CSV table of N, CA and C in Angstrom, one decimal:
chain,number,residue,atom,x,y,z
A,1,UNK,N,-14.5,-28.7,-0.5
A,1,UNK,CA,-14.9,-27.2,-0.2
A,1,UNK,C,-13.5,-26.5,-0.1
A,2,UNK,N,-13.5,-25.5,-0.7
A,2,UNK,CA,-12.1,-24.6,-0.5
A,2,UNK,C,-12.3,-23.7,0.4
A,3,UNK,N,-11.0,-23.6,1.3
A,3,UNK,CA,-11.1,-22.8,2.5
A,3,UNK,C,-10.4,-21.2,2.1
A,4,UNK,N,-11.0,-20.3,2.6
A,4,UNK,CA,-10.7,-19.0,2.3
A,4,UNK,C,-10.3,-18.3,3.5
A,5,UNK,N,-9.8,-17.2,3.4
A,5,UNK,CA,-9.6,-16.1,4.5
A,5,UNK,C,-10.9,-16.0,5.2
A,6,UNK,N,-11.9,-16.0,4.4
A,6,UNK,CA,-13.0,-15.7,5.3
A,6,UNK,C,-13.7,-16.8,5.9
A,7,UNK,N,-13.0,-17.9,6.1
A,7,UNK,CA,-13.5,-19.0,6.9
A,7,UNK,C,-13.3,-18.3,8.4
A,8,UNK,N,-12.4,-17.5,8.8
A,8,UNK,CA,-12.0,-17.1,9.8
A,8,UNK,C,-12.8,-15.6,10.2
A,9,UNK,N,-12.8,-15.2,11.1
A,9,UNK,CA,-13.8,-14.0,11.3
A,9,UNK,C,-13.1,-12.8,10.7
A,10,UNK,N,-14.2,-11.8,10.2
A,10,UNK,CA,-13.5,-10.6,9.8
A,10,UNK,C,-12.5,-10.0,10.7
A,11,UNK,N,-12.8,-10.1,12.2
A,11,UNK,CA,-11.7,-9.6,13.1
A,11,UNK,C,-10.4,-10.0,12.9
A,12,UNK,N,-10.4,-11.4,12.8
A,12,UNK,CA,-9.0,-12.0,12.4
A,12,UNK,C,-8.5,-11.6,11.3
A,13,UNK,N,-9.0,-11.4,10.1
A,13,UNK,CA,-8.4,-10.6,9.1
A,13,UNK,C,-8.0,-9.3,9.3
A,14,UNK,N,-8.8,-8.5,9.9
A,14,UNK,CA,-8.6,-7.1,10.4
A,14,UNK,C,-7.3,-7.0,11.2
A,15,UNK,N,-6.9,-8.2,12.4
A,15,UNK,CA,-6.0,-8.1,13.0
A,15,UNK,C,-4.5,-8.5,12.0
A,16,UNK,N,-4.9,-9.4,11.2
A,16,UNK,CA,-3.9,-9.8,10.5
A,16,UNK,C,-3.4,-8.6,9.5
A,17,UNK,N,-4.4,-7.9,8.6
A,17,UNK,CA,-4.1,-6.8,8.1
A,17,UNK,C,-3.2,-5.7,9.0
A,18,UNK,N,-3.6,-5.6,10.1
A,18,UNK,CA,-3.1,-4.7,11.0
A,18,UNK,C,-1.3,-5.1,11.2
A,19,UNK,N,-1.1,-6.2,11.4
A,19,UNK,CA,0.0,-6.8,11.4
A,19,UNK,C,1.0,-6.7,10.1
A,20,UNK,N,0.2,-7.0,8.9
A,20,UNK,CA,0.7,-6.7,7.6
A,20,UNK,C,1.2,-5.4,7.4
A,21,UNK,N,0.5,-4.6,8.0
A,21,UNK,CA,0.9,-2.9,7.7
A,21,UNK,C,1.9,-2.8,8.8
A,22,UNK,N,2.1,-3.1,9.8
A,22,UNK,CA,3.1,-2.9,10.6
A,22,UNK,C,4.3,-3.3,9.9
A,23,UNK,N,4.3,-4.7,9.2
A,23,UNK,CA,5.5,-4.9,8.7
A,23,UNK,C,6.0,-4.5,7.3
A,24,UNK,N,4.8,-3.9,6.4
A,24,UNK,CA,5.2,-3.1,5.6
A,24,UNK,C,6.0,-1.8,6.1
A,25,UNK,N,5.4,-1.0,7.1
A,25,UNK,CA,6.0,0.2,7.5
A,25,UNK,C,7.5,-0.1,7.9
A,26,UNK,N,7.9,-1.1,8.7
A,26,UNK,CA,9.1,-1.4,9.3
A,26,UNK,C,10.1,-2.0,8.1
A,27,UNK,N,9.6,-2.8,7.1
A,27,UNK,CA,10.5,-3.3,6.1
A,27,UNK,C,10.6,-2.4,4.7
A,28,UNK,N,10.0,-1.4,4.3
A,28,UNK,CA,10.0,-0.8,3.3
A,28,UNK,C,10.9,0.6,3.4
A,29,UNK,N,12.2,-0.3,3.5
A,29,UNK,CA,13.0,1.1,3.5
A,29,UNK,C,14.4,0.6,2.7
A,30,UNK,N,14.9,1.7,1.9
A,30,UNK,CA,16.3,1.4,1.2
A,30,UNK,C,17.4,0.9,2.4
A,31,UNK,N,18.2,0.0,2.0
A,31,UNK,CA,19.2,-0.4,3.1
A,31,UNK,C,20.0,1.0,3.2
A,32,UNK,N,20.2,1.4,4.4
A,32,UNK,CA,20.8,2.7,4.8
A,32,UNK,C,22.2,2.7,4.2
A,33,UNK,N,22.9,3.2,3.6
A,33,UNK,CA,24.4,3.1,3.0
A,33,UNK,C,24.9,4.6,3.1
A,34,UNK,N,23.9,5.5,3.3
A,34,UNK,CA,24.4,6.7,3.1
A,34,UNK,C,25.2,7.6,4.2
A,35,UNK,N,25.0,6.7,5.5
A,35,UNK,CA,26.1,7.0,6.7
A,35,UNK,C,27.4,6.5,6.8
A,36,UNK,N,27.7,5.3,6.1
A,36,UNK,CA,29.0,4.9,6.2
A,36,UNK,C,29.8,5.9,5.4
A,37,UNK,N,30.2,6.1,4.1
A,37,UNK,CA,30.9,7.0,3.9
A,37,UNK,C,30.1,8.1,2.5
A,38,UNK,N,30.8,8.7,1.9
A,38,UNK,CA,30.0,9.5,0.7
A,38,UNK,C,29.4,8.4,-0.1
A,39,UNK,N,28.1,8.6,-0.4
A,39,UNK,CA,27.3,7.5,-1.0
A,39,UNK,C,27.9,7.2,-2.4
A,40,UNK,N,28.7,8.1,-3.1
A,40,UNK,CA,29.0,7.4,-4.6
A,40,UNK,C,30.1,6.3,-4.4
A,41,UNK,N,31.0,6.4,-3.2
A,41,UNK,CA,32.0,5.4,-3.0
A,41,UNK,C,31.2,4.3,-2.6
A,42,UNK,N,30.2,4.2,-1.5
A,42,UNK,CA,29.5,3.1,-1.3
A,42,UNK,C,28.7,2.5,-2.2
A,43,UNK,N,28.2,3.3,-3.1
A,43,UNK,CA,27.7,2.6,-4.2
A,43,UNK,C,28.7,1.7,-5.0
A,44,UNK,N,30.1,2.1,-5.3
A,44,UNK,CA,30.8,1.2,-6.4
A,44,UNK,C,31.4,-0.1,-5.0
A,45,UNK,N,31.7,0.5,-4.1
A,45,UNK,CA,32.5,-0.4,-3.3
A,45,UNK,C,31.4,-1.8,-2.7
A,46,UNK,N,30.1,-1.3,-2.3
A,46,UNK,CA,29.6,-2.2,-1.5
A,46,UNK,C,28.3,-2.9,-2.5
A,47,UNK,N,28.6,-2.9,-3.9
A,47,UNK,CA,27.4,-3.3,-4.8
A,47,UNK,C,27.2,-4.8,-4.3
A,48,UNK,N,28.1,-5.6,-3.8
A,48,UNK,CA,28.2,-6.8,-3.6
A,48,UNK,C,27.0,-7.1,-2.3
A,49,UNK,N,27.1,-6.3,-1.4
A,49,UNK,CA,26.0,-6.4,-0.1
A,49,UNK,C,24.8,-5.7,-0.4
A,50,UNK,N,24.7,-4.7,-1.3
A,50,UNK,CA,23.6,-3.6,-1.6
A,50,UNK,C,22.5,-4.4,-2.3
A,51,UNK,N,23.1,-5.0,-3.9
A,51,UNK,CA,22.4,-5.7,-4.5
A,51,UNK,C,21.5,-6.9,-3.8
A,52,UNK,N,22.1,-7.8,-3.3
A,52,UNK,CA,21.4,-8.6,-2.5
A,52,UNK,C,20.2,-8.1,-1.6
A,53,UNK,N,20.5,-7.0,-1.0
A,53,UNK,CA,19.5,-6.6,0.3
A,53,UNK,C,18.3,-5.8,-0.8
A,54,UNK,N,18.4,-5.2,-2.0
A,54,UNK,CA,17.4,-4.8,-2.5
A,54,UNK,C,16.6,-5.8,-3.3
A,55,UNK,N,17.2,-6.9,-3.8
A,55,UNK,CA,16.4,-8.0,-4.3
A,55,UNK,C,15.5,-8.6,-3.0
A,56,UNK,N,16.3,-8.7,-1.9
A,56,UNK,CA,15.4,-9.1,-0.8
A,56,UNK,C,14.2,-8.3,-0.5
A,57,UNK,N,14.4,-7.0,-0.6
A,57,UNK,CA,13.4,-6.1,-0.2
A,57,UNK,C,12.2,-5.9,-1.4
A,58,UNK,N,12.9,-6.3,-2.6
A,58,UNK,CA,11.8,-6.4,-3.7
A,58,UNK,C,10.9,-7.5,-3.6
A,59,UNK,N,11.6,-8.7,-3.2
A,59,UNK,CA,10.8,-9.9,-2.9
A,59,UNK,C,9.4,-9.6,-1.7
A,60,UNK,N,10.2,-9.1,-0.7
A,60,UNK,CA,9.2,-8.8,0.5
A,60,UNK,C,8.2,-7.9,-0.3
A,61,UNK,N,8.3,-6.6,-0.8
A,61,UNK,CA,7.3,-5.9,-1.2
A,61,UNK,C,6.4,-6.5,-2.3
A,62,UNK,N,6.9,-7.5,-3.0
A,62,UNK,CA,6.2,-8.1,-4.0
A,62,UNK,C,5.1,-8.9,-3.4
A,63,UNK,N,5.5,-9.8,-2.0
A,63,UNK,CA,4.6,-10.4,-1.4
A,63,UNK,C,3.5,-9.8,-0.7
A,64,UNK,N,4.1,-8.6,-0.3
A,64,UNK,CA,3.2,-7.8,0.6
A,64,UNK,C,2.1,-7.2,-0.6
A,65,UNK,N,2.2,-6.8,-1.7
A,65,UNK,CA,1.4,-6.2,-2.6
A,65,UNK,C,0.5,-7.6,-2.9
A,66,UNK,N,0.7,-8.8,-3.2
A,66,UNK,CA,-0.1,-9.8,-3.5
A,66,UNK,C,-1.2,-10.1,-2.6
A,67,UNK,N,-0.5,-9.9,-1.0
A,67,UNK,CA,-1.2,-10.1,-0.1
A,67,UNK,C,-2.4,-9.0,0.4
A,68,UNK,N,-2.2,-7.9,-0.1
A,68,UNK,CA,-3.1,-6.7,-0.2
A,68,UNK,C,-4.1,-6.9,-1.1
A,69,UNK,N,-3.7,-7.6,-2.3
A,69,UNK,CA,-4.6,-7.7,-3.5
A,69,UNK,C,-5.7,-8.9,-2.9
A,70,UNK,N,-5.0,-9.9,-2.5
A,70,UNK,CA,-6.0,-10.9,-1.9
A,70,UNK,C,-6.7,-11.0,-0.7
A,71,UNK,N,-6.5,-10.0,0.4
A,71,UNK,CA,-7.2,-9.6,1.3
A,71,UNK,C,-8.6,-8.8,0.8
A,72,UNK,N,-8.2,-8.0,0.0
A,72,UNK,CA,-9.0,-7.1,-0.3
A,72,UNK,C,-10.2,-7.6,-1.5
A,73,UNK,N,-9.8,-8.5,-2.2
A,73,UNK,CA,-10.8,-9.4,-2.8
A,73,UNK,C,-11.6,-10.3,-1.7
A,74,UNK,N,-10.9,-11.0,-0.9
A,74,UNK,CA,-11.7,-11.8,0.3
A,74,UNK,C,-12.8,-10.8,1.0
A,75,UNK,N,-12.3,-9.6,1.3
A,75,UNK,CA,-13.3,-8.8,2.0
A,75,UNK,C,-14.4,-8.4,1.1
A,76,UNK,N,-14.0,-8.0,0.1
A,76,UNK,CA,-15.1,-7.4,-0.9
A,76,UNK,C,-15.9,-8.8,-1.2
A,77,UNK,N,-15.9,-9.8,-1.5
A,77,UNK,CA,-16.5,-10.8,-1.9
A,77,UNK,C,-17.3,-11.6,-1.0
A,78,UNK,N,-16.8,-11.2,0.7
A,78,UNK,CA,-17.5,-11.6,1.7
A,78,UNK,C,-18.4,-10.4,2.2
A,79,UNK,N,-18.0,-9.3,1.3
A,79,UNK,CA,-19.1,-8.0,1.9
A,79,UNK,C,-18.9,-8.1,3.3
A,80,UNK,N,-17.9,-7.9,4.0
A,80,UNK,CA,-17.7,-8.0,5.2
A,80,UNK,C,-17.8,-6.7,6.0
A,81,UNK,N,-18.4,-6.4,7.0
A,81,UNK,CA,-18.7,-5.0,7.8
A,81,UNK,C,-17.4,-4.8,8.5
A,82,UNK,N,-16.5,-4.0,8.1
A,82,UNK,CA,-15.3,-3.3,8.5
A,82,UNK,C,-15.2,-2.0,9.3
A,83,UNK,N,-16.6,-1.7,9.7
A,83,UNK,CA,-16.6,-0.3,10.3
A,83,UNK,C,-15.9,0.0,11.4
A,84,UNK,N,-15.9,-1.3,12.2
A,84,UNK,CA,-15.0,-1.1,13.6
A,84,UNK,C,-13.6,-0.7,13.3
A,85,UNK,N,-12.9,-1.6,12.4
A,85,UNK,CA,-11.3,-1.5,12.2
A,85,UNK,C,-11.1,-0.4,11.3
A,86,UNK,N,-11.9,-0.1,10.3
A,86,UNK,CA,-11.8,0.7,9.1
A,86,UNK,C,-10.7,2.0,9.6
A,87,UNK,N,-11.3,2.8,10.4
A,87,UNK,CA,-10.6,4.2,10.6
A,87,UNK,C,-9.2,4.0,10.9
A,88,UNK,N,-8.9,3.0,11.9
A,88,UNK,CA,-7.6,2.8,12.4
A,88,UNK,C,-6.6,2.4,11.3
A,89,UNK,N,-7.2,1.3,10.5
A,89,UNK,CA,-6.5,0.9,9.0
A,89,UNK,C,-6.2,1.7,8.2
A,90,UNK,N,-7.2,2.6,8.0
A,90,UNK,CA,-7.1,3.7,7.1
A,90,UNK,C,-5.9,4.6,7.2
A,91,UNK,N,-6.0,5.0,8.4
A,91,UNK,CA,-4.7,5.8,8.5
A,91,UNK,C,-3.5,5.2,8.7
A,92,UNK,N,-3.6,4.0,9.0
A,92,UNK,CA,-2.0,3.1,8.7
A,92,UNK,C,-1.6,3.0,7.7
A,93,UNK,N,-2.8,2.5,6.8
A,93,UNK,CA,-2.4,2.3,5.4
A,93,UNK,C,-2.0,3.7,4.7
A,94,UNK,N,-2.5,4.8,5.3
A,94,UNK,CA,-1.9,6.1,4.6
A,94,UNK,C,-0.3,6.4,4.8
A,95,UNK,N,0.0,5.9,6.0
A,95,UNK,CA,1.1,6.1,6.4
A,95,UNK,C,1.9,5.0,5.8
A,96,UNK,N,1.8,4.1,5.3
A,96,UNK,CA,2.6,3.1,4.7
A,96,UNK,C,2.6,3.4,3.4
A,97,UNK,N,1.8,4.4,2.8
A,97,UNK,CA,1.7,4.8,1.2
A,97,UNK,C,2.9,6.0,1.4
A,98,UNK,N,2.7,6.8,2.6
A,98,UNK,CA,3.9,7.8,2.7
A,98,UNK,C,5.3,7.0,2.8
A,99,UNK,N,5.4,6.2,3.5
A,99,UNK,CA,6.7,5.4,3.6
A,99,UNK,C,7.2,5.0,2.2
A,100,UNK,N,6.3,4.4,1.6
A,100,UNK,CA,6.4,3.9,0.2
A,100,UNK,C,7.2,5.0,-0.6
A,101,UNK,N,6.6,6.2,-0.5
A,101,UNK,CA,7.0,7.3,-1.4
A,101,UNK,C,8.2,8.0,-1.0
A,102,UNK,N,8.6,7.8,0.3
A,102,UNK,CA,9.8,8.3,0.8
A,102,UNK,C,10.8,7.2,0.3
A,103,UNK,N,10.8,6.1,0.4
A,103,UNK,CA,11.7,4.8,-0.1
A,103,UNK,C,11.9,5.3,-1.5
A,104,UNK,N,10.6,5.5,-2.4
A,104,UNK,CA,11.0,5.5,-3.8
A,104,UNK,C,11.6,7.0,-4.1
A,105,UNK,N,11.8,7.9,-3.4
A,105,UNK,CA,12.9,9.0,-3.7
A,105,UNK,C,14.1,8.7,-3.2
A,106,UNK,N,14.2,7.9,-2.1
A,106,UNK,CA,15.5,7.6,-1.4
A,106,UNK,C,16.3,6.8,-2.6
A,107,UNK,N,15.6,5.8,-3.4
A,107,UNK,CA,15.9,4.7,-4.5
A,107,UNK,C,16.2,5.8,-5.7
A,108,UNK,N,15.6,6.8,-6.0
A,108,UNK,CA,15.8,7.3,-7.2
A,108,UNK,C,17.3,8.3,-7.1
A,109,UNK,N,17.1,8.6,-5.8
A,109,UNK,CA,18.4,9.3,-5.5
A,109,UNK,C,19.8,8.7,-5.6
A,110,UNK,N,19.7,7.3,-5.2
A,110,UNK,CA,20.6,6.3,-5.3
A,110,UNK,C,20.8,6.0,-6.7
A,111,UNK,N,19.9,6.0,-7.5
A,111,UNK,CA,20.1,5.6,-9.0
A,111,UNK,C,21.2,6.9,-9.6
A,112,UNK,N,20.8,7.8,-9.3
A,112,UNK,CA,21.5,9.3,-9.9
A,112,UNK,C,22.9,9.3,-9.9
A,113,UNK,N,23.8,8.5,-8.8
A,113,UNK,CA,24.8,8.2,-8.8
A,113,UNK,C,25.7,7.9,-10.0
A,114,UNK,N,26.4,8.7,-10.3
A,114,UNK,CA,27.3,8.6,-11.7
A,114,UNK,C,28.0,7.1,-11.8
A,115,UNK,N,28.6,6.6,-10.4
A,115,UNK,CA,29.4,5.3,-10.4
A,115,UNK,C,28.8,4.2,-10.1
A,116,UNK,N,27.2,4.3,-9.9
A,116,UNK,CA,26.4,3.2,-9.7
A,116,UNK,C,26.6,2.1,-10.9
A,117,UNK,N,26.7,0.8,-10.6
A,117,UNK,CA,26.8,-0.1,-11.7
A,117,UNK,C,25.3,-0.5,-12.3
A,118,UNK,N,25.5,-1.0,-13.5
A,118,UNK,CA,24.2,-1.0,-14.2
A,118,UNK,C,23.3,-2.7,-13.4
A,119,UNK,N,24.0,-3.6,-12.7
A,119,UNK,CA,23.4,-4.5,-11.9
A,119,UNK,C,22.8,-3.5,-10.5
A,120,UNK,N,23.6,-2.7,-10.2
A,120,UNK,CA,22.9,-1.8,-8.9
A,120,UNK,C,21.8,-1.2,-9.3
A,121,UNK,N,21.8,-0.2,-10.4
A,121,UNK,CA,20.6,0.3,-11.1
A,121,UNK,C,19.3,-0.9,-11.5
A,122,UNK,N,19.7,-1.7,-11.7
A,122,UNK,CA,18.5,-2.9,-12.2
A,122,UNK,C,18.1,-3.3,-10.8
A,123,UNK,N,18.8,-3.4,-9.8
A,123,UNK,CA,18.2,-4.1,-8.7
A,123,UNK,C,17.5,-3.0,-8.1
A,124,UNK,N,17.9,-1.6,-8.0
A,124,UNK,CA,17.0,-0.8,-7.7
A,124,UNK,C,15.6,-0.4,-8.4
A,125,UNK,N,15.7,-0.6,-9.6
A,125,UNK,CA,14.5,-0.6,-10.6
A,125,UNK,C,13.6,-1.5,-10.2
A,126,UNK,N,14.0,-2.8,-10.2
A,126,UNK,CA,13.0,-4.0,-9.9
A,126,UNK,C,12.4,-3.7,-8.4
A,127,UNK,N,13.0,-2.9,-7.5
A,127,UNK,CA,12.4,-2.6,-6.3
A,127,UNK,C,11.5,-1.3,-6.4
A,128,UNK,N,11.9,-0.6,-7.1
A,128,UNK,CA,10.9,0.5,-7.6
A,128,UNK,C,9.5,0.0,-8.1
A,129,UNK,N,9.8,-0.7,-9.2
A,129,UNK,CA,8.7,-1.5,-9.8
A,129,UNK,C,7.7,-2.3,-9.1
A,130,UNK,N,8.1,-2.9,-8.0
A,130,UNK,CA,7.6,-3.7,-7.0
A,130,UNK,C,6.9,-2.9,-6.1
A,131,UNK,N,7.4,-1.6,-5.3
A,131,UNK,CA,6.9,-0.6,-4.7
A,131,UNK,C,5.6,0.1,-5.4
A,132,UNK,N,5.6,0.3,-6.5
A,132,UNK,CA,4.6,1.0,-7.3
A,132,UNK,C,3.5,0.1,-7.3
A,133,UNK,N,3.8,-1.3,-7.6
A,133,UNK,CA,2.6,-2.4,-7.4
A,133,UNK,C,2.1,-2.5,-5.9
A,134,UNK,N,2.9,-2.3,-5.0
A,134,UNK,CA,2.6,-2.4,-3.5
A,134,UNK,C,1.7,-1.2,-3.2
A,135,UNK,N,2.0,-0.1,-3.8
A,135,UNK,CA,1.3,1.3,-3.3
A,135,UNK,C,-0.1,1.2,-4.0
A,136,UNK,N,-0.2,0.7,-5.3
A,136,UNK,CA,-1.4,0.5,-5.8
A,136,UNK,C,-2.3,-0.6,-5.0
A,137,UNK,N,-1.6,-1.6,-4.6
A,137,UNK,CA,-2.3,-2.5,-4.1
A,137,UNK,C,-3.1,-2.1,-2.7
A,138,UNK,N,-2.1,-1.3,-2.2
A,138,UNK,CA,-2.6,-0.7,-0.6
A,138,UNK,C,-3.8,0.4,-1.0
A,139,UNK,N,-3.4,0.8,-2.1
A,139,UNK,CA,-4.7,2.1,-2.3
A,139,UNK,C,-5.9,1.3,-2.8
A,140,UNK,N,-5.8,0.0,-3.5
A,140,UNK,CA,-6.9,-0.7,-3.9
A,140,UNK,C,-7.8,-1.2,-2.7
A,141,UNK,N,-6.9,-1.5,-1.7
A,141,UNK,CA,-7.2,-2.2,-0.3
A,141,UNK,C,-8.0,-1.0,0.5
A,142,UNK,N,-7.7,0.4,0.4
A,142,UNK,CA,-8.2,1.4,1.1
A,142,UNK,C,-9.2,1.7,0.7
A,143,UNK,N,-9.5,1.8,-0.7
A,143,UNK,CA,-10.9,1.8,-1.3
A,143,UNK,C,-11.7,0.7,-1.1
A,144,UNK,N,-11.2,-0.6,-1.1
A,144,UNK,CA,-12.2,-1.6,-0.7
A,144,UNK,C,-12.7,-1.4,0.8
A,145,UNK,N,-11.6,-1.0,1.8
A,145,UNK,CA,-12.4,-0.6,3.1
A,145,UNK,C,-13.4,0.5,3.1
A,146,UNK,N,-13.0,1.4,2.5
A,146,UNK,CA,-14.1,2.6,2.4
A,146,UNK,C,-15.2,2.1,2.0
A,147,UNK,N,-15.5,1.5,0.7
A,147,UNK,CA,-16.6,1.1,0.0
A,147,UNK,C,-17.2,0.1,1.0
A,148,UNK,N,-16.7,-1.0,1.7
A,148,UNK,CA,-17.5,-1.8,2.6
A,148,UNK,C,-18.0,-1.4,3.7
A,149,UNK,N,-17.1,-0.1,4.2
A,149,UNK,CA,-17.7,0.9,5.4
A,149,UNK,C,-19.0,1.5,4.9
A,150,UNK,N,-18.8,1.9,3.9
A,150,UNK,CA,-20.2,2.7,3.2
A,150,UNK,C,-21.4,1.7,2.9
A,151,UNK,N,-21.1,0.5,2.8
A,151,UNK,CA,-22.3,-0.3,2.5
A,151,UNK,C,-23.0,-0.5,3.5
A,152,UNK,N,-22.1,-0.8,4.8
A,152,UNK,CA,-22.7,-1.2,6.1
A,152,UNK,C,-22.9,0.1,7.0
A,153,UNK,N,-22.8,1.4,6.4
A,153,UNK,CA,-23.3,2.5,7.1
A,153,UNK,C,-24.6,2.8,7.3
A,154,UNK,N,-25.4,3.1,8.3
A,154,UNK,CA,-26.8,3.2,8.3
A,154,UNK,C,-27.3,4.2,6.9
A,155,UNK,N,-28.4,4.2,6.3
A,155,UNK,CA,-28.6,5.0,5.5
A,155,UNK,C,-29.7,6.2,5.8
A,156,UNK,N,-29.5,7.3,5.5
A,156,UNK,CA,-30.4,8.5,5.9
A,156,UNK,C,-31.7,8.2,4.9
A,157,UNK,N,-33.0,8.4,5.5
A,157,UNK,CA,-34.2,8.2,5.0
A,157,UNK,C,-34.2,9.4,3.9
A,158,UNK,N,-34.5,9.0,2.8
A,158,UNK,CA,-34.5,10.1,1.7
A,158,UNK,C,-33.5,10.4,0.9
A,159,UNK,N,-32.1,9.9,1.3
A,159,UNK,CA,-31.1,10.2,0.6
A,159,UNK,C,-30.4,8.9,0.2
A,160,UNK,N,-31.0,7.8,-0.2
A,160,UNK,CA,-30.9,6.5,-0.8
A,160,UNK,C,-31.2,6.4,-2.2
A,161,UNK,N,-30.3,6.1,-3.0
A,161,UNK,CA,-30.7,6.0,-4.4
A,161,UNK,C,-30.3,4.4,-4.9
A,162,UNK,N,-31.3,3.6,-5.6
A,162,UNK,CA,-31.0,2.4,-6.3
A,162,UNK,C,-31.5,2.2,-7.7
A,163,UNK,N,-31.5,3.3,-8.2
A,163,UNK,CA,-32.0,3.2,-9.6
A,163,UNK,C,-31.1,4.5,-10.1
A,164,UNK,N,-30.9,4.7,-11.3
A,164,UNK,CA,-30.5,5.8,-12.1
A,164,UNK,C,-31.3,7.1,-12.3
A,165,UNK,N,-32.7,6.8,-12.0
A,165,UNK,CA,-33.4,7.7,-12.0
A,165,UNK,C,-33.2,8.6,-10.2
A,166,UNK,N,-33.3,7.4,-9.5
A,166,UNK,CA,-33.1,7.8,-8.2
A,166,UNK,C,-32.0,8.7,-7.8
A,167,UNK,N,-30.6,8.5,-8.7
A,167,UNK,CA,-29.5,9.1,-8.3
A,167,UNK,C,-29.7,10.6,-9.0
A,168,UNK,N,-30.6,10.7,-9.9
A,168,UNK,CA,-30.9,12.0,-10.6
A,168,UNK,C,-31.7,13.0,-9.5
A,169,UNK,N,-32.8,12.2,-9.1
A,169,UNK,CA,-33.6,12.9,-8.1
A,169,UNK,C,-32.5,13.5,-7.0
A,170,UNK,N,-31.7,12.6,-6.6
A,170,UNK,CA,-30.8,12.9,-5.2
A,170,UNK,C,-30.3,14.3,-5.8
A,171,UNK,N,-29.6,14.1,-6.9
A,171,UNK,CA,-28.8,15.5,-7.2
A,171,UNK,C,-29.6,16.6,-7.3
A,172,UNK,N,-30.9,16.5,-7.8
A,172,UNK,CA,-31.8,17.6,-7.9
A,172,UNK,C,-32.1,18.0,-6.3
A,173,UNK,N,-32.2,17.1,-5.6
A,173,UNK,CA,-32.5,17.6,-4.0
A,173,UNK,C,-31.5,18.3,-3.5
A,174,UNK,N,-30.0,17.9,-3.8
A,174,UNK,CA,-28.8,18.5,-3.3
A,174,UNK,C,-28.9,19.9,-3.9
A,175,UNK,N,-29.0,19.9,-5.2
A,175,UNK,CA,-28.9,21.3,-5.9
A,175,UNK,C,-30.1,22.1,-5.0
A,176,UNK,N,-31.1,21.7,-5.0
A,176,UNK,CA,-32.2,22.5,-4.2
A,176,UNK,C,-31.8,23.0,-2.7
A,177,UNK,N,-31.2,22.3,-2.2
A,177,UNK,CA,-30.7,22.7,-0.9
A,177,UNK,C,-29.3,23.8,-0.8
A,178,UNK,N,-28.7,23.9,-1.7
A,178,UNK,CA,-27.7,24.6,-1.6
A,178,UNK,C,-28.1,26.3,-1.8
């Protein structure tokens, strides 16, 4: 028998997810070189320092993307009831996505420096590609949480459809009530 994350309780998985979100929010930042000297000189002088930091960030972002994809699949396959944890996690995931977008903008700004080396631009490009994957993984995870939350929410009598005909009937009722 293969052990999965769902061998643990959904509460443990939600707690680990909360910790992973905190990790993403803490780590998804472009190494801060802008305060050292004018950026254009730092880009040239500190290539040797900046590129390994970007590669390290890229590896972490890729790991996080893989993690969110996996936990989303595990939760979905187990059809877990996430109603207790979902509201807090959804807001934290939204903040993570905002941080990713901020980091993306900062990275794009750095790439615009005329003196940036090809290796520098390549390192930033790899990080940007990984951050897109992380953003998408978080978005897919958010949708998984929302769908699981809806799956386990109480259903209002007369407002549930299980067939295409039932969905059409619901739309007719909604139009009549407007």
